[in-house]
Amino acid sequence: MTPPGDGSLPAVAKIPYGGDYNPEQWPEDGWKDDYRLFELAGIDTVTLGVFAWAHTQPAPATYDFATLDRIVERAVAEGRQICLATGTGAHPAWLARAHPDVTRVDFDGRRHRFGQRHNSCPSSPAYRRLSTELARRIARRYARTPGLVAWHVNNEYGGACYCETCAAGFRAWLRQRYGSLDALNGAWYTTFWAHTFTDWAQIEPPSALTEHWRGPDHTAFQGITLDYLRFMSDAMLANFVDEKTAIRESSPDMPVTTNFMGMYRPIDYHRWAEQLDFASWDNYPPDDRSAARMALTHDLMRGLKGGQPFWLMEQTPSVTACRDVNPLKRPGLMRLWSWQAVAHGADAVLFFQMRASRGASEKYHGAVIGHAGRSDTRVFREVAELGEELERLGGATLGARTPARVALLFDWDSWWALEISDGPSRLVRYQQVVLAYHRALWDAGVDVDVVAVTADLAGYEVVVAPALHMIKGDVAARLEGVAQRGGTVLGTYLSGRVDEHDQAFLADVPGPLGPLLGIRIDEWDAREADVVNPVALSTDGARSLVTDATLLFELVVPQGAEVVGRYQADFYAGTAAVTRHRFGAGEGWYVAAGLDQAGVSWVVRRILERHDLVGPYADVPDLESAVRTAPDGTRIRFLLNHGTEPVETPAVAAGVDLLTGVRFTAGDRLHLDRYGVLVLRETT
Ligand code: GLA
Ligand code: ZN
């Protein structure tokens, strides 16, 4: 194993700007013109070779770097920074033919044949050997390339394989984890339905042919499915580590990353993060109403490496091609969302893609340069304008951290366990719950770290733990610690239900969270989405709100907690739906039902008010505020107008607008156009 990622970031002087560039797809006499256009757009960084395997190794015993050499030489001659890929995200046709175990077996048991990409069996010996060898040779050849700033391993790891090699790998992984079949049978609760395993060879990957019915979320044995998800995530991580180790033989210090996909369920990015030097991700929001979701995802990606800046590795300048319907980014949105990424910790702004493919599945995907090669298009102009702004900003934000005093816990195990569970409700989706709570914080203009359950919570005043279904390790004790010293912890329905093996606690719900929250739950009621139970919320009689709850209603029996919200309907009308419990010098809050956004926001505001954490721009409609603190202590506030109307608001501090140089003092009117952005160095 290579040493874990040391957290080094690419050495750059300003925010790298550019992205995936695949000139192997078009004649070389056009490359010069590509760079002429890059120059006009302020493009200083190119990601090369992401899908070049068929070029770099055209046959089993033949490595041929002639094309990649010319591509790299051109980038060097043009003085660009290079993010160089190993190119192993799509295996060549000869490889699938020569080694049929390289292609995957799907959930339904079908062995795939050559086609598409991102589809290599992670356990295939041939894939592992040849992808590692390719990474080794690429690193050896290009490690000393002038302008090289980062290694890009593979591309968007994901999916799953159910082949015999993976089955064998799963059994080996289980032996390692459990040591004995007794321990495994205990963890999986195999006495149920006569599943006791008496030989490791009896264990099958959980698929449509074995434990599953109605697809990947419906399993008879949650413990088996959960472990297969963990195993698959680890198997692909081993592929990453294979390549990284090979790169390190000739490139000991150059930062290594792979591009993540944000809230992507199949891969536990927290388990991966320690192997990466820096995190990076590809931002493709489903529509233009996803600003809150993007904010959450950026915060999650920043949390992967303890708050270290990440790279925005891909975004489209205009449209995607992979959805049924692919809406165009409105004028100003690409800029706004680029700055939003920077506001949340991105130290690079990169696109997919620099120039459009002529054929195949992405010929209609947006690009900085379209098929006609024009620089007088709206999209090109906007890219060039942002290029100029980033140039003007220089290195001011590089390495800057988010000074968050609020943490939100995000946990892949809880996500998996919740969504593969039979009962209480298939309608409760982990991301939706997390999103509602993050959104309430985002609306309140507060900076949030989205962190793993293993993160150090000592620096936070407020910790929000939505749908913390699984309680592992010492997380309950650490949450108690937050409240003990005066902080506030907020938990929600479906928390504290199972241990790391997905077995219920032999205790009152919410299990180990009970003492902190001061409640007990004996019953719960899951209903169709159209069944509403209003909840009346009030604290100290002062502020109150009646709001709707849907999907899940837990019946809370307070065990010392005070009732903050009560159900208004059904046989449990008048009983607790939201509670607050004094614990140590702080509080443990619990929301027992699927409150609507207004209800969630009401609860979150009460908590933030207790800590005086509501942001200064919180109530300006559509205005997002995010702060980063540069290594020299400079405080940079990003204001982002997600609305289609201009915003005017008084400045809360004196400072200078880093994009225009305009100075202002506290109280001056700040103006933001529709989708406008201000990057303010605050001096007071
Ligand atoms: C992903 C991939 C790219 C490209 C884009 C298109 O992020 O990494 O290769 O396919 O999607 O949106
Ligand atoms: Zn496999």
XYZ file of C-alpha atoms and ligand atoms in Angstrom:
697
model
C 0.000 0.000 0.000
C 1.123 3.485 -0.799
C 1.219 5.972 2.067
C -2.176 7.600 2.439
C -2.761 10.863 0.613
C -0.605 13.468 2.268
C -3.012 16.288 1.598
C -0.750 18.135 -0.773
C -2.514 20.409 -3.209
C -1.307 21.160 -6.731
C 1.257 23.962 -6.792
C -0.480 26.743 -8.701
C -0.398 30.530 -8.499
C -4.061 31.169 -9.290
C -7.240 29.151 -9.677
C -6.550 26.681 -12.519
C -9.038 27.284 -15.336
C -9.672 24.892 -18.214
C -10.635 21.221 -18.230
C -10.879 17.952 -20.162
C -9.261 18.268 -23.567
C -9.257 15.281 -25.927
C -7.456 16.394 -29.113
C -6.717 12.761 -30.015
C -10.241 12.920 -31.436
C -9.457 15.445 -34.204
C -6.675 16.217 -36.678
C -3.494 17.651 -35.305
C -3.561 20.620 -37.635
C -6.457 21.965 -35.568
C -4.654 21.851 -32.211
C -2.885 25.152 -32.726
C -6.229 26.819 -33.195
C -7.583 25.218 -30.027
C -4.801 26.944 -28.102
C -5.409 30.247 -29.841
C -8.929 30.066 -28.486
C -7.723 28.930 -25.049
C -5.549 32.019 -24.964
C -8.563 34.229 -25.671
C -10.514 32.539 -22.887
C -7.811 32.614 -20.215
C -7.571 28.818 -20.187
C -4.384 27.873 -18.368
C -4.960 24.203 -17.496
C -5.786 21.132 -19.585
C -6.736 17.669 -18.384
C -5.266 15.227 -20.886
C -5.575 11.564 -21.744
C -8.725 10.685 -19.789
C -9.869 8.138 -22.388
C -6.640 7.449 -24.244
C -5.986 3.781 -23.383
C -6.586 2.508 -26.928
C -3.911 4.960 -28.100
C -1.359 4.415 -25.358
C -1.604 0.621 -25.473
C -2.993 -0.436 -28.854
C -2.175 -4.136 -28.306
C -1.256 -6.385 -25.386
C 2.495 -6.009 -25.731
C 2.574 -2.605 -27.395
C 2.779 0.704 -25.637
C 2.708 3.653 -27.976
C 2.932 7.127 -26.564
C 3.372 8.944 -29.862
C -0.049 10.599 -29.814
C -0.010 11.441 -26.117
C 3.550 12.762 -26.491
C 2.407 15.190 -29.159
C -0.590 16.266 -27.114
C 1.558 16.840 -24.046
C 4.316 18.555 -26.050
C 1.793 20.974 -27.520
C 0.430 21.811 -24.064
C 3.976 22.392 -22.809
C 4.868 24.518 -25.829
C 1.767 26.602 -25.162
C 2.777 27.038 -21.514
C -0.278 25.354 -20.027
C -0.596 23.510 -16.758
C -1.366 19.843 -17.182
C -3.562 17.542 -15.167
C -2.555 14.198 -16.651
C -4.882 11.213 -16.602
C -3.890 7.576 -16.559
C -6.733 6.856 -18.966
C -7.980 3.670 -17.354
C -11.674 4.619 -17.131
C -12.413 2.951 -20.485
C -10.629 -0.284 -21.420
C -9.745 -0.991 -25.061
C -11.603 -3.566 -27.174
C -8.587 -5.885 -27.484
C -8.413 -6.100 -23.706
C -12.021 -7.227 -23.345
C -11.467 -9.771 -26.097
C -8.198 -11.121 -24.709
C -9.427 -11.222 -21.096
C -13.184 -11.782 -20.917
C -13.038 -11.425 -17.120
C -12.366 -7.695 -17.579
C -15.985 -6.972 -18.446
C -18.508 -6.950 -15.636
C -21.311 -9.258 -14.644
C -24.356 -7.155 -13.819
C -26.891 -7.369 -11.011
C -29.027 -9.714 -13.129
C -26.116 -12.057 -13.701
C -25.396 -11.129 -17.309
C -21.743 -11.127 -18.363
C -21.230 -7.965 -20.394
C -19.177 -7.828 -23.556
C -17.057 -5.002 -24.887
C -18.812 -1.631 -24.951
C -19.262 1.714 -23.167
C -16.831 2.786 -20.402
C -16.484 2.800 -16.595
C -17.250 -0.890 -16.738
C -14.151 -2.870 -15.848
C -14.465 -5.564 -13.202
C -12.480 -4.148 -10.279
C -11.322 -7.635 -9.254
C -10.200 -8.796 -12.696
C -6.497 -9.754 -12.466
C -5.938 -8.637 -16.059
C -7.578 -5.256 -15.465
C -5.647 -4.715 -12.254
C -2.337 -5.699 -13.795
C -2.724 -3.741 -17.016
C -4.259 -0.586 -15.549
C -1.469 -0.489 -12.980
C 1.176 -1.024 -15.657
C -0.288 1.744 -17.790
C -0.302 4.165 -14.853
C 3.298 3.159 -14.096
C 4.440 3.815 -17.666
C 2.584 7.095 -17.983
C 4.024 8.372 -14.728
C 7.524 7.260 -15.707
C 7.256 8.989 -19.053
C 5.617 12.246 -18.037
C 6.560 12.808 -14.370
C 9.025 15.550 -15.231
C 6.815 17.326 -17.756
C 7.013 21.101 -17.276
C 3.632 22.399 -16.138
C 2.400 19.081 -14.764
C 0.391 19.932 -11.642
C -1.640 16.800 -10.835
C -2.327 13.172 -11.691
C -5.904 12.239 -12.568
C -6.447 8.505 -11.966
C -9.167 6.706 -13.955
C -12.479 8.610 -14.209
C -15.616 8.619 -12.065
C -15.226 5.208 -10.414
C -18.608 3.603 -9.855
C -21.131 0.869 -10.532
C -20.762 -2.711 -9.321
C -19.774 -6.148 -10.557
C -21.182 -9.546 -9.521
C -18.798 -11.924 -11.287
C -17.076 -14.986 -9.850
C -13.813 -13.096 -9.306
C -15.682 -10.463 -7.327
C -17.449 -13.231 -5.395
C -14.062 -14.682 -4.468
C -12.825 -11.218 -3.552
C -15.909 -10.706 -1.404
C -15.232 -13.941 0.486
C -11.621 -12.920 1.100
C -12.782 -9.479 2.265
C -15.259 -11.146 4.635
C -12.621 -13.480 6.077
C -10.484 -10.457 6.769
C -13.357 -8.583 8.372
C -14.908 -11.346 10.455
C -12.138 -13.917 10.941
C -14.597 -16.746 11.458
C -17.881 -17.972 10.032
C -19.366 -17.755 13.520
C -18.649 -14.052 13.632
C -20.031 -13.617 10.108
C -23.199 -15.579 10.867
C -23.676 -13.450 13.958
C -23.157 -10.185 12.091
C -25.513 -11.137 9.290
C -28.152 -12.602 11.629
C -28.258 -15.731 9.487
C -30.381 -17.784 11.885
C -33.216 -15.924 10.201
C -34.541 -17.869 7.165
C -32.109 -20.768 7.568
C -29.118 -18.845 6.209
C -26.395 -20.198 8.510
C -23.200 -20.512 6.432
C -20.976 -23.496 7.126
C -18.400 -22.854 4.416
C -17.079 -19.565 2.976
C -17.703 -20.955 -0.513
C -21.458 -20.874 0.133
C -21.478 -17.087 0.250
C -22.903 -15.436 -2.876
C -22.847 -11.778 -3.898
C -26.298 -10.327 -3.158
C -27.947 -9.839 -6.556
C -31.175 -10.442 -8.465
C -30.214 -14.132 -8.527
C -29.717 -14.414 -4.767
C -31.018 -12.158 -1.979
C -32.661 -9.405 -3.996
C -36.145 -8.886 -5.304
C -37.396 -5.741 -7.083
C -33.901 -4.351 -7.603
C -30.826 -3.278 -5.653
C -32.712 -1.670 -2.748
C -34.819 -4.721 -1.898
C -32.828 -7.361 -0.107
C -33.756 -10.173 2.249
C -30.491 -9.754 4.147
C -29.451 -6.175 4.798
C -26.211 -7.315 6.431
C -25.069 -9.125 3.269
C -26.048 -6.301 0.939
C -24.443 -3.709 3.182
C -21.187 -5.639 3.246
C -21.255 -6.047 -0.533
C -21.644 -2.292 -0.942
C -18.675 -1.807 1.393
C -16.673 -4.474 -0.431
C -17.371 -3.006 -3.902
C -16.379 0.462 -2.719
C -13.156 -1.039 -1.292
C -12.506 -3.113 -4.437
C -12.566 0.014 -6.604
C -10.498 1.868 -4.047
C -7.912 -0.911 -4.439
C -7.846 -0.102 -8.178
C -7.151 3.536 -7.364
C -4.442 2.564 -4.881
C -2.870 0.180 -7.442
C -2.480 3.042 -9.877
C -1.400 5.570 -7.306
C 1.277 3.213 -6.003
C 2.582 2.720 -9.535
C 2.615 6.486 -10.124
C 4.563 7.034 -6.909
C 7.469 4.899 -8.193
C 8.548 7.714 -10.471
C 6.538 10.678 -9.191
C 6.978 10.807 -5.427
C 5.408 14.195 -4.731
C 2.958 15.176 -7.454
C -0.602 15.359 -6.005
C -2.921 12.546 -7.102
C -6.698 12.665 -7.342
C -9.633 11.002 -9.023
C -12.836 12.797 -9.933
C -15.770 12.051 -7.631
C -19.447 12.549 -8.334
C -20.666 14.341 -5.226
C -23.494 12.514 -3.476
C -22.883 9.268 -5.305
C -24.350 6.347 -3.397
C -22.245 3.354 -4.522
C -18.888 4.697 -3.338
C -18.095 5.630 0.253
C -15.974 8.678 -0.459
C -15.099 9.031 3.211
C -13.302 5.689 3.057
C -11.554 6.769 -0.133
C -10.551 10.252 0.915
C -7.523 9.342 2.959
C -5.890 7.754 -0.110
C -6.272 10.879 -2.246
C -3.918 13.822 -1.923
C -6.755 16.166 -2.738
C -10.413 15.699 -3.567
C -12.032 16.682 -6.852
C -15.518 16.304 -8.252
C -17.735 16.740 -11.288
C -20.720 19.025 -10.826
C -23.694 18.280 -13.078
C -26.821 19.547 -11.320
C -30.069 18.113 -12.681
C -31.633 21.542 -13.312
C -31.197 25.227 -12.560
C -33.053 25.024 -9.253
C -30.302 23.096 -7.512
C -28.269 25.851 -5.844
C -28.873 24.443 -2.354
C -28.016 20.938 -3.467
C -24.779 22.120 -5.066
C -23.880 23.990 -1.873
C -24.363 20.801 0.142
C -22.333 18.756 -2.318
C -19.451 21.216 -2.357
C -19.458 21.190 1.455
C -19.413 17.382 1.416
C -16.481 17.316 -1.006
C -14.582 19.888 1.092
C -15.216 17.769 4.172
C -13.552 14.729 2.607
C -10.072 16.023 3.348
C -10.725 17.818 6.616
C -11.710 21.128 5.045
C -8.854 21.255 2.571
C -9.799 22.922 -0.735
C -10.939 20.621 -3.538
C -10.953 20.922 -7.305
C -14.045 21.390 -9.390
C -12.795 18.895 -11.990
C -15.735 19.123 -14.384
C -18.831 21.157 -15.089
C -20.462 21.933 -18.382
C -20.149 25.456 -19.727
C -23.635 25.147 -21.226
C -25.496 21.804 -21.574
C -25.085 18.146 -20.731
C -26.059 15.346 -23.096
C -26.741 12.452 -20.770
C -30.231 13.342 -19.567
C -33.526 12.870 -21.375
C -33.816 16.632 -21.485
C -30.741 18.834 -21.258
C -31.522 22.441 -20.365
C -29.121 25.225 -21.281
C -27.423 27.185 -18.520
C -28.957 30.657 -18.656
C -26.617 33.620 -19.241
C -24.675 34.220 -16.035
C -25.360 30.814 -14.462
C -22.071 29.207 -15.439
C -20.256 32.136 -13.817
C -22.475 32.097 -10.738
C -22.057 28.367 -10.183
C -18.311 28.539 -10.764
C -18.049 31.176 -8.057
C -20.343 29.143 -5.828
C -17.857 26.267 -6.090
C -15.003 28.614 -5.163
C -17.075 30.059 -2.321
C -17.438 26.572 -0.870
C -13.783 25.633 -1.166
C -12.896 24.922 -4.805
C -9.338 25.845 -5.748
C -9.866 25.024 -9.451
C -12.618 25.708 -11.987
C -12.518 23.171 -14.802
C -14.903 22.176 -17.559
C -15.946 19.142 -19.373
C -15.012 19.893 -22.073
C -12.652 22.197 -23.907
C -13.762 21.229 -27.389
C -16.803 19.237 -28.526
C -16.574 15.687 -29.891
C -17.851 15.316 -33.446
C -19.418 11.931 -32.890
C -20.660 9.387 -30.370
C -22.705 9.983 -27.272
C -21.387 13.395 -26.315
C -21.499 15.184 -29.660
C -24.228 17.472 -28.299
C -22.538 17.981 -24.933
C -21.578 21.576 -24.239
C -17.985 22.665 -24.721
C -15.944 25.835 -24.476
C -15.275 25.473 -28.211
C -18.121 24.136 -30.340
C -17.959 22.238 -33.630
C -17.631 25.452 -35.627
C -14.624 26.609 -33.596
C -15.988 30.116 -33.025
C -14.958 32.581 -30.361
C -17.942 34.873 -30.952
C -20.556 32.700 -29.252
C -22.304 33.622 -26.011
C -20.890 30.576 -24.239
C -17.324 31.294 -25.315
C -17.701 34.937 -24.299
C -18.915 33.999 -20.840
C -16.075 31.520 -20.435
C -13.585 34.210 -21.477
C -15.105 36.765 -19.100
C -14.803 34.349 -16.187
C -11.241 33.621 -17.297
C -10.465 37.334 -16.963
C -12.043 37.535 -13.527
C -10.059 34.565 -12.258
C -6.922 36.190 -13.613
C -7.757 39.370 -11.705
C -8.430 37.429 -8.500
C -5.027 35.740 -8.749
C -4.110 33.567 -5.782
C -6.225 35.365 -3.168
C -8.432 32.374 -2.360
C -5.959 29.528 -2.825
C -5.682 27.354 0.253
C -8.420 29.313 2.026
C -10.515 27.404 4.549
C -14.119 27.696 5.639
C -14.415 28.933 9.232
C -17.479 26.799 10.024
C -18.838 26.456 13.536
C -21.638 24.179 12.369
C -21.152 20.597 11.218
C -23.559 18.299 9.447
C -22.848 14.566 9.626
C -23.027 12.610 6.370
C -22.636 8.844 6.459
C -22.632 6.398 3.555
C -23.401 3.457 5.860
C -26.503 5.224 7.159
C -27.493 6.089 3.595
C -27.154 2.474 2.485
C -28.797 0.976 5.586
C -31.734 3.358 5.440
C -32.453 2.790 1.758
C -32.063 -0.999 1.690
C -34.246 -1.399 4.755
C -37.595 -3.161 4.668
C -39.626 -0.709 6.702
C -40.568 1.718 7.986
C -40.838 3.544 4.627
C -39.362 3.370 1.155
C -40.405 6.976 0.655
C -37.868 8.401 3.079
C -34.758 9.074 1.033
C -31.498 9.849 2.797
C -30.413 12.640 0.457
C -33.765 14.388 0.801
C -33.512 14.428 4.581
C -29.920 15.669 4.522
C -30.782 18.253 1.907
C -33.651 19.702 3.951
C -31.426 20.218 7.005
C -28.489 21.546 5.029
C -30.833 23.834 3.160
C -32.130 25.307 6.401
C -28.546 26.099 7.405
C -27.775 27.445 3.936
C -30.857 29.682 3.999
C -29.670 31.006 7.350
C -26.390 32.062 5.719
C -24.230 29.941 7.954
C -21.072 28.152 6.819
C -21.349 24.401 7.314
C -18.783 21.623 7.265
C -20.303 18.388 6.008
C -18.228 15.699 7.679
C -17.952 11.979 8.352
C -19.215 10.531 11.635
C -15.590 9.905 12.564
C -14.662 13.603 12.280
C -13.358 15.559 15.235
C -16.368 17.526 16.507
C -14.453 19.579 19.060
C -14.511 22.814 17.058
C -18.254 22.936 16.434
C -20.990 24.655 18.399
C -23.813 23.005 16.484
C -23.843 19.494 15.037
C -26.733 18.417 12.842
C -27.136 14.669 12.296
C -29.994 14.009 9.858
C -31.198 10.401 9.577
C -28.192 9.018 11.427
C -29.649 5.550 11.050
C -26.519 3.633 11.993
C -24.509 4.302 15.132
C -20.904 3.159 14.792
C -17.818 3.534 16.953
C -17.910 6.310 19.503
C -20.108 8.745 17.580
C -22.815 8.794 20.259
C -20.261 9.680 22.937
C -18.763 12.408 20.759
C -22.181 13.908 20.118
C -22.808 13.884 23.861
C -19.472 15.662 24.206
C -20.695 18.476 21.936
C -23.760 19.072 24.138
C -21.831 18.507 27.355
C -19.634 21.551 26.676
C -22.553 23.786 25.719
C -23.156 22.928 22.057
C -26.356 21.805 20.403
C -26.956 18.507 18.638
C -29.940 18.067 16.325
C -31.117 14.581 15.387
C -34.039 13.388 13.300
C -36.380 10.463 12.754
C -34.857 7.108 11.816
C -31.704 7.832 13.815
C -30.003 5.546 16.307
C -31.748 2.491 14.889
C -29.004 -0.006 14.035
C -25.425 -0.960 14.820
C -22.661 -1.355 12.237
C -24.100 -4.737 11.153
C -27.558 -3.286 10.618
C -28.955 -4.982 13.689
C -31.413 -3.205 15.909
C -30.234 -2.176 19.356
C -31.760 -4.227 22.163
C -32.836 -0.991 23.765
C -35.314 1.832 23.361
C -35.097 3.794 20.124
C -32.992 5.920 19.489
C -30.505 3.487 21.001
C -27.204 5.084 22.053
C -28.623 8.553 21.291
C -31.335 8.156 23.957
C -29.519 9.778 26.899
C -28.513 12.842 24.846
C -31.965 13.343 23.360
C -33.987 12.492 26.471
C -36.676 10.609 24.564
C -37.949 7.119 23.854
C -39.765 5.947 20.729
C -42.034 2.906 21.003
C -44.030 3.175 17.774
C -43.837 4.781 14.369
C -46.361 5.415 11.633
C -45.334 5.573 7.952
C -47.899 6.991 5.511
C -48.242 7.734 1.814
C -46.861 11.107 0.719
C -50.281 12.753 0.607
C -51.072 12.104 4.278
C -50.301 15.231 6.263
C -50.116 15.576 10.010
C -49.685 19.227 11.011
C -47.135 19.969 13.715
C -47.469 22.996 15.992
C -44.047 24.370 16.955
C -43.276 26.803 19.737
C -40.453 27.569 22.135
C -40.987 29.515 25.332
C -44.381 30.460 23.974
C -42.614 33.201 22.009
C -42.373 32.094 18.419
C -44.706 29.599 16.917
C -45.549 27.988 13.617
C -47.955 25.328 12.478
C -46.411 23.368 9.661
C -46.899 20.116 7.785
C -45.242 16.786 8.364
C -45.430 13.816 6.006
C -44.037 10.319 5.347
C -42.974 9.246 8.814
C -44.326 10.018 12.263
C -42.488 8.619 15.237
C -44.380 8.540 18.505
C -42.131 10.086 21.106
C -42.301 9.401 24.818
C -40.244 12.174 26.458
C -37.759 10.953 29.024
C -36.757 14.332 30.345
C -36.943 16.261 27.061
C -39.212 19.274 26.729
C -41.807 19.237 23.929
C -41.240 21.887 21.252
C -43.620 20.573 18.589
C -46.821 18.528 18.823
C -48.757 16.507 16.271
C -52.161 18.005 15.517
C -53.974 14.996 14.083
C -54.671 11.290 14.403
C -54.724 9.267 17.598
C -51.370 10.739 18.617
C -52.537 14.361 18.333
C -51.033 16.420 21.132
C -47.978 14.192 21.562
C -44.385 15.197 20.885
C -43.070 15.582 17.339
C -40.109 17.848 18.153
C -38.214 17.869 21.444
C -35.383 19.665 23.196
C -33.365 18.148 25.988
C -30.932 19.906 28.293
C -27.767 17.879 28.427
C -24.644 19.110 30.208
C -24.268 22.778 29.354
C -25.988 22.273 25.992
C -28.990 20.721 24.291
C -30.056 17.687 22.270
C -32.940 18.345 19.845
C -34.982 15.731 18.020
C -37.351 16.000 15.073
C -39.502 12.870 14.965
C -41.378 13.486 11.713
C -40.821 14.492 8.110
C -41.364 18.224 8.630
C -41.699 20.371 5.540
C -38.944 22.865 4.739
C -40.604 25.638 6.744
C -40.700 23.384 9.798
C -37.110 22.229 9.409
C -35.977 25.824 8.940
C -37.906 26.934 12.036
C -36.162 24.336 14.189
C -32.740 25.072 12.723
C -33.180 28.830 13.235
C -34.018 28.377 16.921
C -30.808 26.420 17.348
C -28.652 28.880 15.404
C -30.144 31.783 17.375
C -29.138 30.100 20.618
C -25.541 30.276 19.382
C -25.875 33.616 17.636
C -24.873 31.958 14.366
C -27.491 33.245 11.919
C -25.543 34.823 9.048
C -25.660 38.598 8.464
C -27.228 38.224 4.999
C -29.604 35.445 6.045
C -32.853 37.133 5.215
C -31.967 38.676 1.885
C -34.013 36.587 -0.584
C -31.992 34.444 -3.022
C -28.702 35.739 -1.662
C -26.150 33.131 -0.652
C -23.239 34.089 1.557
C -20.148 31.962 2.149
C -16.866 32.827 3.818
C -13.326 31.559 3.310
C -10.309 32.488 5.353
C -7.013 32.631 3.452
C -3.825 31.206 4.971
C -2.717 34.763 5.885
C -5.939 35.316 7.828
C -7.678 37.387 5.137
C -11.422 36.979 5.324
C -13.152 36.639 1.960
C -16.916 36.741 1.716
C -18.681 35.517 -1.405
C -22.156 36.887 -2.094
C -24.103 35.038 -4.769
C -27.458 36.132 -6.115
C -29.314 33.010 -7.212
C -32.387 35.042 -8.105
C -33.438 36.487 -11.428
C -33.995 39.938 -9.877
C -31.212 42.307 -8.788
C -30.428 42.495 -5.065
C -29.503 45.579 -3.023
C -28.320 45.116 0.531
C -26.172 47.064 2.998
C -22.633 45.762 3.518
C -22.133 44.311 6.986
C -18.426 45.087 6.992
C -15.953 47.362 5.226
C -13.781 45.906 2.532
C -12.878 45.728 -1.107
C -14.520 43.970 -4.017
C -11.732 41.769 -5.365
C -13.256 41.566 -8.848
C -13.595 45.335 -9.397
C -11.253 46.882 -6.838
C -14.114 49.033 -5.500
C -13.836 49.859 -1.797
C -16.807 50.137 0.509
C -17.557 50.689 4.151
C -20.075 48.987 6.404
C -23.584 50.147 5.584
C -22.804 50.996 1.935
C -25.326 49.563 -0.529
C -24.052 46.453 -2.251
C -25.634 45.781 -5.638
C -25.862 42.383 -7.304
C -27.408 41.908 -10.735
C -29.501 38.881 -11.577
C -27.131 35.910 -10.946
C -24.593 38.449 -9.694
C -21.486 37.676 -7.676
C -19.366 39.704 -5.258
C -16.053 38.502 -3.880
C -15.335 40.759 -0.934
C -12.210 41.000 1.137
C -13.647 42.121 4.469
C -11.423 44.332 6.541
C -13.539 44.738 9.656
C -18.664 12.819 -16.713
C -17.398 12.282 -17.308
C -16.987 12.968 -18.562
C -18.169 13.320 -19.409
C -19.156 14.128 -18.617
C -20.338 14.570 -19.430
O -18.485 13.705 -15.698
O -16.330 12.266 -16.395
O -16.105 12.114 -19.241
O -18.770 12.147 -19.865
O -19.611 13.338 -17.566
O -21.252 15.296 -18.674
Zn -16.206 -8.669 -11.093
